[in-house]
Coordinates of C-alpha atoms and ligand atoms in Angstrom, one line a residue:
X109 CA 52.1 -98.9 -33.3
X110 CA 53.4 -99.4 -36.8
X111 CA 52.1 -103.5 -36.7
X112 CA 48.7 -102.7 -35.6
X113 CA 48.0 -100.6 -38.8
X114 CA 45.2 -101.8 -40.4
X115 CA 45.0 -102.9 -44.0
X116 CA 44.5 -100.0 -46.8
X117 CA 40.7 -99.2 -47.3
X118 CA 40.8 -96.2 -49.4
X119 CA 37.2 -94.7 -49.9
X120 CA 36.2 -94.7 -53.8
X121 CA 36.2 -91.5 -54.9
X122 CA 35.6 -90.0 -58.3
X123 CA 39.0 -88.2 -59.5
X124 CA 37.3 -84.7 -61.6
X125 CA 40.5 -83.0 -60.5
X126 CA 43.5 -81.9 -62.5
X127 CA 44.8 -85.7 -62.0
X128 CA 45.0 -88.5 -61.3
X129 CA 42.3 -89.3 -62.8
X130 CA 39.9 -92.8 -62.2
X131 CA 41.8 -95.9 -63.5
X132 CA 39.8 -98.8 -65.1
X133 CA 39.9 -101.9 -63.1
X134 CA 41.6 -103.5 -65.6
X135 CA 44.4 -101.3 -65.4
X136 CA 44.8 -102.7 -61.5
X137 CA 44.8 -105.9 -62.2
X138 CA 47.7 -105.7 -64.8
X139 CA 49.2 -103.7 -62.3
X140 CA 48.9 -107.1 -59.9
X141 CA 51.0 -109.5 -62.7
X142 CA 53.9 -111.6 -61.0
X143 CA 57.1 -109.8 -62.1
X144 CA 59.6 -111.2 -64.4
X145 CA 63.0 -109.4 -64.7
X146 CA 63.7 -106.6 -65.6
X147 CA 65.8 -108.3 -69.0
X148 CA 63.5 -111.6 -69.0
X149 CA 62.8 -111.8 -72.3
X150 CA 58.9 -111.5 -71.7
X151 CA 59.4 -108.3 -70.5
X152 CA 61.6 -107.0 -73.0
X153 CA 58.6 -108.2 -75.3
X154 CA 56.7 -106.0 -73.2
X155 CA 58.8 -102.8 -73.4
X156 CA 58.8 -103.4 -77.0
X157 CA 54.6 -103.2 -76.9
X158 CA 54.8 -100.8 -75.0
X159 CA 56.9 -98.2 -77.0
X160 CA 54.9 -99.3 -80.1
X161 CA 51.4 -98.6 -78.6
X162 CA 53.4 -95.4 -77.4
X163 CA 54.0 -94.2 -80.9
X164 CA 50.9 -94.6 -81.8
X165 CA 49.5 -92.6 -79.5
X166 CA 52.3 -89.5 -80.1
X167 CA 51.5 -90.3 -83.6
X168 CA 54.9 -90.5 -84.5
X169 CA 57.8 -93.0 -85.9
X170 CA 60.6 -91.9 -83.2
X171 CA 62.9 -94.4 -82.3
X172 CA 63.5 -92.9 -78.6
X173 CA 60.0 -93.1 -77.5
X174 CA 59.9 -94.6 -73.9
X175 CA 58.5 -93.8 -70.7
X176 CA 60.7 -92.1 -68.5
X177 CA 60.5 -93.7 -64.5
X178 CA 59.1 -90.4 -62.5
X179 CA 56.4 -88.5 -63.4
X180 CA 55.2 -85.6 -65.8
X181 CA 57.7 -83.7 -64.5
X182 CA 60.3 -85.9 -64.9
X183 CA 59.6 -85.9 -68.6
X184 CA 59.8 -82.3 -68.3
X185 CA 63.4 -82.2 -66.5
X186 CA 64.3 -85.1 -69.1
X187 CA 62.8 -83.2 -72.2
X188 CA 65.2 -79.8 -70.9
X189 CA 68.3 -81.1 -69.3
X190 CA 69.5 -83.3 -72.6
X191 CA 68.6 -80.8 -75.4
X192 CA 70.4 -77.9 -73.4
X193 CA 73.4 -77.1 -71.9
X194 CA 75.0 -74.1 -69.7
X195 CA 74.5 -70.8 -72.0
X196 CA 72.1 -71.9 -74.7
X197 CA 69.6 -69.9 -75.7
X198 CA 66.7 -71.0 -74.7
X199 CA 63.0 -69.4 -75.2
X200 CA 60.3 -70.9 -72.7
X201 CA 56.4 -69.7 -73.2
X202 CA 54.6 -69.3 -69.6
X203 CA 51.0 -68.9 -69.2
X204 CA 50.5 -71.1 -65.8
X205 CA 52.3 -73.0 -63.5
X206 CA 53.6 -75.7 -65.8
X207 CA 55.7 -73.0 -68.2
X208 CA 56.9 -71.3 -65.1
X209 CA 58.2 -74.9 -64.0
X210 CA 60.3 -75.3 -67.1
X211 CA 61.4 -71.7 -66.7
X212 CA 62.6 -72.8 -63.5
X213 CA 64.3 -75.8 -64.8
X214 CA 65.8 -74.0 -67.8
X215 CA 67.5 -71.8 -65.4
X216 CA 69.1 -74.5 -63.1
X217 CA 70.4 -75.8 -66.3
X218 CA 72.0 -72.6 -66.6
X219 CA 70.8 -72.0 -69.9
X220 CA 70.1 -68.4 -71.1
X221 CA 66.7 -68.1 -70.3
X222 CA 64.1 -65.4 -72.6
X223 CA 60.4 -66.0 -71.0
X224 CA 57.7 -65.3 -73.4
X225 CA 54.9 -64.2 -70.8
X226 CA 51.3 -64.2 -71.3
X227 CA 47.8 -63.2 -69.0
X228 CA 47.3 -66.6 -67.0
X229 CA 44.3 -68.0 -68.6
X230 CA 45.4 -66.6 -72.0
X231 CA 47.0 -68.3 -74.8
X232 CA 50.7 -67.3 -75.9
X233 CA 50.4 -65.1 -79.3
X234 CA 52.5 -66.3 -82.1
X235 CA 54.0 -62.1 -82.4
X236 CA 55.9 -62.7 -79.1
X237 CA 57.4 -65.6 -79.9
X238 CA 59.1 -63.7 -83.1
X239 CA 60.1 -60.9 -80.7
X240 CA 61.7 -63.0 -78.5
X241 CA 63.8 -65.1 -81.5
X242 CA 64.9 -61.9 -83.2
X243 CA 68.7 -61.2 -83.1
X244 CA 70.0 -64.4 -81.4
X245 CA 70.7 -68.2 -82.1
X246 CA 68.0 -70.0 -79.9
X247 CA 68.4 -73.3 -79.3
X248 CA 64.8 -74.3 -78.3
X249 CA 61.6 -73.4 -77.9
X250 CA 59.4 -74.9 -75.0
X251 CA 55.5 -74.2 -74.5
X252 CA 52.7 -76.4 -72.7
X253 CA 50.2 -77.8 -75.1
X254 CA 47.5 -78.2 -72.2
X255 CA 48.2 -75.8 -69.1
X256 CA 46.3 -77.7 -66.3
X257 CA 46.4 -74.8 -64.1
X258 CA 44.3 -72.6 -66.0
X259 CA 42.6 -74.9 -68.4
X260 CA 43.9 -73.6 -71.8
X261 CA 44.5 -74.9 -74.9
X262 CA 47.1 -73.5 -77.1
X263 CA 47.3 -73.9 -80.1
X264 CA 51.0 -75.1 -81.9
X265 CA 51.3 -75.5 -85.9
X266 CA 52.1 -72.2 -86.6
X267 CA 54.2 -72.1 -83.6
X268 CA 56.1 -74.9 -84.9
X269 CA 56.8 -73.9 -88.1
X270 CA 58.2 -70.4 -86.7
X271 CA 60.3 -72.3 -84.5
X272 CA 61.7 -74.6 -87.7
X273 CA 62.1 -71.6 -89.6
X274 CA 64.7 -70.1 -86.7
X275 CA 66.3 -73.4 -86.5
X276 CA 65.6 -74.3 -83.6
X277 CA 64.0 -77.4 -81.2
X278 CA 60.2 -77.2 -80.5
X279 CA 59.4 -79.0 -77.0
X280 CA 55.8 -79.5 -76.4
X281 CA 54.4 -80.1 -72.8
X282 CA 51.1 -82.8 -73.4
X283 CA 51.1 -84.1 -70.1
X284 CA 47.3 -83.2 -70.2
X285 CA 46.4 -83.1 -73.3
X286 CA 47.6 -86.3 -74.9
X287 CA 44.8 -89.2 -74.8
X288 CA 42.2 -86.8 -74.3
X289 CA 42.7 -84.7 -77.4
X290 CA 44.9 -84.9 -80.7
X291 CA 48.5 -84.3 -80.1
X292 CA 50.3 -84.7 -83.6
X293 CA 54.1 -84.7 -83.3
X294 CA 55.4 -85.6 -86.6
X295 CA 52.8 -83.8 -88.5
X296 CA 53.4 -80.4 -85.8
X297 CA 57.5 -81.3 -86.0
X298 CA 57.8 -81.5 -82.6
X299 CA 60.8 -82.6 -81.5
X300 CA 60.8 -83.4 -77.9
X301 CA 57.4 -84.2 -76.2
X302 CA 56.7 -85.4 -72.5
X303 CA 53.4 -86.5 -71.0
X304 CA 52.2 -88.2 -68.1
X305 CA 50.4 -91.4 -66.9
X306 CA 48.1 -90.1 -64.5
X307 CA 45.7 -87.7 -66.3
X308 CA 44.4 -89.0 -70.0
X309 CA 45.9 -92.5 -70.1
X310 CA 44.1 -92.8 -66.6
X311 CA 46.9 -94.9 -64.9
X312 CA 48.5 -94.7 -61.4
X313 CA 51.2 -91.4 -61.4
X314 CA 54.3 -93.0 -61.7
X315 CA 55.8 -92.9 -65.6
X316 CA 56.4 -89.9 -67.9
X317 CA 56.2 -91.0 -71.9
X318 CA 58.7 -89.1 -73.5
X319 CA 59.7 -88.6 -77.3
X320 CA 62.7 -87.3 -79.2
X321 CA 63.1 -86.5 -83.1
X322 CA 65.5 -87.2 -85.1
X323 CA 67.4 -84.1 -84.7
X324 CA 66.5 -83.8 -81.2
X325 CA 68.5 -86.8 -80.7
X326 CA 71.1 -85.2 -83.3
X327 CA 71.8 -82.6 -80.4
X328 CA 71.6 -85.2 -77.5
X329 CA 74.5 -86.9 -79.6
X330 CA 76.3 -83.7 -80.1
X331 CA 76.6 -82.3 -76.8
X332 CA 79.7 -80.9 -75.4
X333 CA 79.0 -81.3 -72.4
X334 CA 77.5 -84.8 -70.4
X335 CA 74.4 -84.5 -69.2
X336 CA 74.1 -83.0 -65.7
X337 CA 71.7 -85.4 -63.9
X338 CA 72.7 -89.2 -64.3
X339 CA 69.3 -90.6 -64.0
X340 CA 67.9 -88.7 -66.5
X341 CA 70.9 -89.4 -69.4
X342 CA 69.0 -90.3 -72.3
X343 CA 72.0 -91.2 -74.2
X344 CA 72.3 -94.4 -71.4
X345 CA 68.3 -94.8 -70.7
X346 CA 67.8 -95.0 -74.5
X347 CA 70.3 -98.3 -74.7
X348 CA 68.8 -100.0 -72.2
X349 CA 65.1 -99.1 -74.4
X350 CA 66.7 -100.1 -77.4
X351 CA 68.6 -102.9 -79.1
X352 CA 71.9 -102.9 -76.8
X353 CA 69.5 -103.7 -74.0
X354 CA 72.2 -102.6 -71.6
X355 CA 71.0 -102.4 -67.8
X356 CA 70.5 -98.8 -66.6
X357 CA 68.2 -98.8 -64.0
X358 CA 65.6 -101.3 -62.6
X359 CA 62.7 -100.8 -64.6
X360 CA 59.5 -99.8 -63.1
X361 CA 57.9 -102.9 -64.3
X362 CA 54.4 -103.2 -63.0
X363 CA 54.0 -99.5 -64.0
X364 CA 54.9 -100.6 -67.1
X365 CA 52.4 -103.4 -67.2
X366 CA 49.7 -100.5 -66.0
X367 CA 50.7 -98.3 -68.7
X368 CA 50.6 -100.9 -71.1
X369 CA 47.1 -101.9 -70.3
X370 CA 46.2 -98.2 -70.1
X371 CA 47.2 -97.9 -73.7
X372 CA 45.5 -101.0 -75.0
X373 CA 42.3 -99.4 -73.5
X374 CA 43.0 -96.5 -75.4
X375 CA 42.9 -98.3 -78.8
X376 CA 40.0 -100.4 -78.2
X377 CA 37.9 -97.4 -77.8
X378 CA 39.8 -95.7 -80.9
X379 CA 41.6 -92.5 -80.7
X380 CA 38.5 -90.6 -82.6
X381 CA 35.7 -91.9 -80.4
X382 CA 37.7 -90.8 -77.6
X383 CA 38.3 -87.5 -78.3
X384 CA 34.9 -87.3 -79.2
X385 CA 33.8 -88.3 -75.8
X386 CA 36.2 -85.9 -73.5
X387 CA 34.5 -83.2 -76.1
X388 CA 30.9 -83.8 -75.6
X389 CA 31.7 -84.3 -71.9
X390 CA 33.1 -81.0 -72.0
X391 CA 31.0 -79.4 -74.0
X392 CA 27.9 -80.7 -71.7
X393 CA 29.4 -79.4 -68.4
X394 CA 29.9 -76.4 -70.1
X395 CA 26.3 -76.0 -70.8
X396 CA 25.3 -76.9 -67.4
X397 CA 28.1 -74.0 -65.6
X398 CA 26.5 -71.7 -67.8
X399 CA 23.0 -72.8 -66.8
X400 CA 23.9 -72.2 -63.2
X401 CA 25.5 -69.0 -63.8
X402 CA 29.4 -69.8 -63.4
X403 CA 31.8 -68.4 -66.0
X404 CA 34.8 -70.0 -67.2
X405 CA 38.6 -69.0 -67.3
X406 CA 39.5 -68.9 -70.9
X407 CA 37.9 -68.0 -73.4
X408 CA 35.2 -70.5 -75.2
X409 CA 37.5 -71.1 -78.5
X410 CA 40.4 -71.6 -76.0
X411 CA 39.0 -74.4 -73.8
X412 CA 40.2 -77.7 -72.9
X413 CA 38.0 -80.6 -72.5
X414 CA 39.3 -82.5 -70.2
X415 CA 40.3 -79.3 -67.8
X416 CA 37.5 -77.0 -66.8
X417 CA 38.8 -74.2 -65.1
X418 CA 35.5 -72.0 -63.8
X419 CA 35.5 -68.9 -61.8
X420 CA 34.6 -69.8 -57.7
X421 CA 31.3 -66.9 -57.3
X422 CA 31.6 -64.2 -55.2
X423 CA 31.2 -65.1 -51.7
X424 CA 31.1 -68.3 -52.1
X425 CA 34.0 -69.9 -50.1
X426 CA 36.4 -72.3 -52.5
X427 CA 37.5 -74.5 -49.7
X428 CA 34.0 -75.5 -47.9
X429 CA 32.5 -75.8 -51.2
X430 CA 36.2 -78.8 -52.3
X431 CA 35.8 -79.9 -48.9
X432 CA 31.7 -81.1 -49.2
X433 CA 32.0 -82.3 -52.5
X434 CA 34.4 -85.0 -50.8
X435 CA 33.2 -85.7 -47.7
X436 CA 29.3 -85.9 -49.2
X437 CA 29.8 -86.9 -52.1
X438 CA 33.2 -88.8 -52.4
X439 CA 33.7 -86.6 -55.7
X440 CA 37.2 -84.5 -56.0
X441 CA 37.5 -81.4 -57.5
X442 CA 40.8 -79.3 -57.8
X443 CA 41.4 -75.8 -56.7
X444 CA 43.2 -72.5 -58.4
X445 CA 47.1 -72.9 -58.2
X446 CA 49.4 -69.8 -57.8
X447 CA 47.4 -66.4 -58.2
X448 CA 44.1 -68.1 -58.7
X449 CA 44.1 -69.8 -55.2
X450 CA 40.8 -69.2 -53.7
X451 CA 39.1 -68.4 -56.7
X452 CA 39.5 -71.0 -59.7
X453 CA 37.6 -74.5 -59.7
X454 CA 40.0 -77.0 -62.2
X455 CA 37.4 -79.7 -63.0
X456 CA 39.1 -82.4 -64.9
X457 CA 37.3 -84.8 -67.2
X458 CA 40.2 -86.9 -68.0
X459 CA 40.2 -90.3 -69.6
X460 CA 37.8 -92.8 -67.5
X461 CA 36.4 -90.0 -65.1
X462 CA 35.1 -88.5 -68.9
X463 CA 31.7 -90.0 -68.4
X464 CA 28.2 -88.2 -68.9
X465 CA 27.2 -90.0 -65.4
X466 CA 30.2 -87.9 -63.8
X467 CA 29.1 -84.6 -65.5
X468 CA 25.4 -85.0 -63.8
X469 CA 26.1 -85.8 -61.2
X470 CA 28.9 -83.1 -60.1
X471 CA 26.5 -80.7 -62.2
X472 CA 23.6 -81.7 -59.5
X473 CA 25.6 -82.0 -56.4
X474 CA 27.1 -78.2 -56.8
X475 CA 23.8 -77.0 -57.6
X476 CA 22.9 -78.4 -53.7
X477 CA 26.2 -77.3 -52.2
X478 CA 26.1 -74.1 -53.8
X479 CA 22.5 -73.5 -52.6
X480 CA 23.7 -74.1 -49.2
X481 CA 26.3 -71.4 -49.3
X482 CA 24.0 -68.8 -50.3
X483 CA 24.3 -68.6 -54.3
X484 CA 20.9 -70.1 -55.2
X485 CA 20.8 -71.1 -58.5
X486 CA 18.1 -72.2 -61.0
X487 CA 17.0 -75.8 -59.0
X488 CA 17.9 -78.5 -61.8
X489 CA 19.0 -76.3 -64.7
X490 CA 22.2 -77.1 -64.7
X491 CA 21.8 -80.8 -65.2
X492 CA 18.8 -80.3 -67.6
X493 CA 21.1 -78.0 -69.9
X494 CA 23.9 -81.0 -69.9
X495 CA 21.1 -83.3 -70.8
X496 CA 20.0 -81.6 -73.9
X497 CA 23.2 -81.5 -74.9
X498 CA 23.6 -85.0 -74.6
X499 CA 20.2 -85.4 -76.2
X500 CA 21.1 -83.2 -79.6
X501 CA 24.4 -85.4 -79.7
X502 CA 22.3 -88.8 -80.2
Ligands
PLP615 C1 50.5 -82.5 -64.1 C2 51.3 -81.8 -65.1 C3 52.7 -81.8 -65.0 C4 53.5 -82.5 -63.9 O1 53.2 -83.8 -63.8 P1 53.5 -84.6 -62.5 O2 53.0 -85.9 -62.8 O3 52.7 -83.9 -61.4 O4 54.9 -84.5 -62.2 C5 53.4 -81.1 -66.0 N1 52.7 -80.4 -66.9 C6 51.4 -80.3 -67.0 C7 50.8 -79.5 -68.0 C8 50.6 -81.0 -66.0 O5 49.3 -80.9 -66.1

């Protein structure tokens, strides 16, 4: 019976999954302010924090920068259903689950769709994005900055400028990688850009910071055709973000207060020192895998920090191995998507769940678990490796 329920009591875990990641209390309690309206004035002083702190953190000077109401992929439909219309040409890189998602949007847009394909766990070379641009007008090119499903980290500056030099758009995916490691959009010309609240900002899921250049909001302006979903019309959201004020939708307004705090957060610590910490996190994890004899996805130059995505050992069984680490340990873990089901761990080190405590103590716990499934590794190598990484660093 629905009235004998009994009040939430969620167990505390510790999010090292591909998101959401831990949220600082502080981040709660903002989330717990009375609401004012959605055009009180206090809040509009709010949204106006809010898309300032958001710059920042894009490093950019867009006007339309706002959070979209929806998640990553909201951003990501947003991003692609206002910059193209039916029979553009549009290129989309796909390494992982996330380019194969904007693929799949692309063609429901019924755009003219050229995948750029790569090994999963590889980066996308530079030489097949000039194949695919030769002989035709593209409109836009779309590749994921951070693909969370295989834990790579591509790299976009000379991607950008090939892009420019075709004349077309350059959308970025940094749903992962922004917060946790430098995303650059006005120095990288990107023009559209999409991220998420759950991963690096470490806020509740719930909004999708997007931004648009200049000239990305050149072609929103210059469509032919109206944009096909209503919700996601950034020619309406963006008067309702900007001086017209004009009601579009209810704003999701203790999200925003979340995301807000989330961001002040992020610039107490500093931008530097936290990039600095998801890399020594990283790079200390890294150091106990090895010790314990587990190998990673990508390659060591093509790493993320705040996603490691390790290899599960033969014969040892994915799920049991997810499974204990929760119910013993409380501690959550995330598993291969698509053809790496059964046989990729995705350990995420994003935003407050990057913390030396986390990495020693999943580093010590696997070592147990692992020893109960038959794979014996060194007993307390793995931590002792991490450690003296940690050591050298201080
Ligand atoms: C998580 C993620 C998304 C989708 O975000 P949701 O919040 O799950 O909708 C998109 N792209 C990347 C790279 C992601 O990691």
């Amino acid at each position: 019976m629905a009235d004998t329920f009994s009040d939430l009591n969620t167990p505390k875990r510790i999010l090292m999954g591909p998101g959401p990641s831990n949220v600082h209390p502080r981040v709660l309690k903002a989330m717990a302010t009375p609401l004012v309206g959605h055009l009180d004035p206090e809040f509009l002083q709010i949204m106006n924090e809010t898309q300032e702190l958001l710059r920042k953190l894009f490093k950019t000077e867009n006007r339309l920068t706002i959070p979209v109401s929806g998640t990553g992929s909201a951003g990501m439909e947003t991003c692609l259903s206002n910059l193209i219309e039916e029979d553009d040409e549009v290129v989309v890189c796909v390494n992982g689950v996330f380019g194969q998602r904007m693929a799949e949007i692309v063609g429901r847009n019924r755009a003219k769709l050229t995948r750029v394909d790569a090994e999963w766990g590889e980066t996308i070379k530079i030489e097949k994005i000039a194949d695919a641009l030769k002989g035709k007008k593209v409109k836009l090119v779309a590749i994921v900055h951070a693909e969370t499903s295989t834990g790579i980290r591509q790299p976009l500056e000379e991607i950008s400028r090939l892009v420019h030099e075709n004349g077309a758009l350059f959308l970025v995916d940094t749903v992962t990688s922004l917060g946790g490691c430098p995303v650059e959009v006005d120095k990288w010309k990107i023009d559209a850009c999409y991220s998420g609240t759950q991963k690096c900002l470490s806020a509740p899921p719930g909004l999708s910071p997007i931004t648009f250049s200049e000239n990305a909001l050149k072609v929103l302006e210059e469509r032919k055709t109206k944009v096909p979903g209503w919700y996601l019309d950034m020619s309406m959201v963006k008067k309702y973000w900007g001086k017209e004020r004009v009601y579009h939708h209810t704003a999701p307004i203790s999200m925003i207060y979340a995301l807000r705090e989330a961001l002040r957060l992020i610039f107490e610590e500093g931008l530097s020192k936290r990039f600095s910490r998801h890399e020594l996190n990283h790079t200390a994890l890294a150091a106990g895998l090895k010790a314990m004899g587990l190998d990673f996805l990508p390659l060591k130059e093509e790493r993320l920090w705040m996603l490691n995505a390790v290899r599960v050992p033969e014969g040892v069984d994915d799920v049991r191995v997810r499974s204990k680490l929760l119910s013993d340990f409380s501690l959550e873990i995330g598993g291969g998507l698509g053809e790496f089901k059964g046989k990729l761990w995705r350990i995420g080190l994003m935003g407050e769940s990057s913390t030396r405590a986390n990495v020693l103590l999943f580093l010590t716990v696997l070592e147990q678990i692992l020893a109960e499934e038959g794979f014996p590794p060194d007993r307390g190598a793995a931590a002792d490796a991490a450690s003296s990484v940690y050591r050298t660093e201080n």
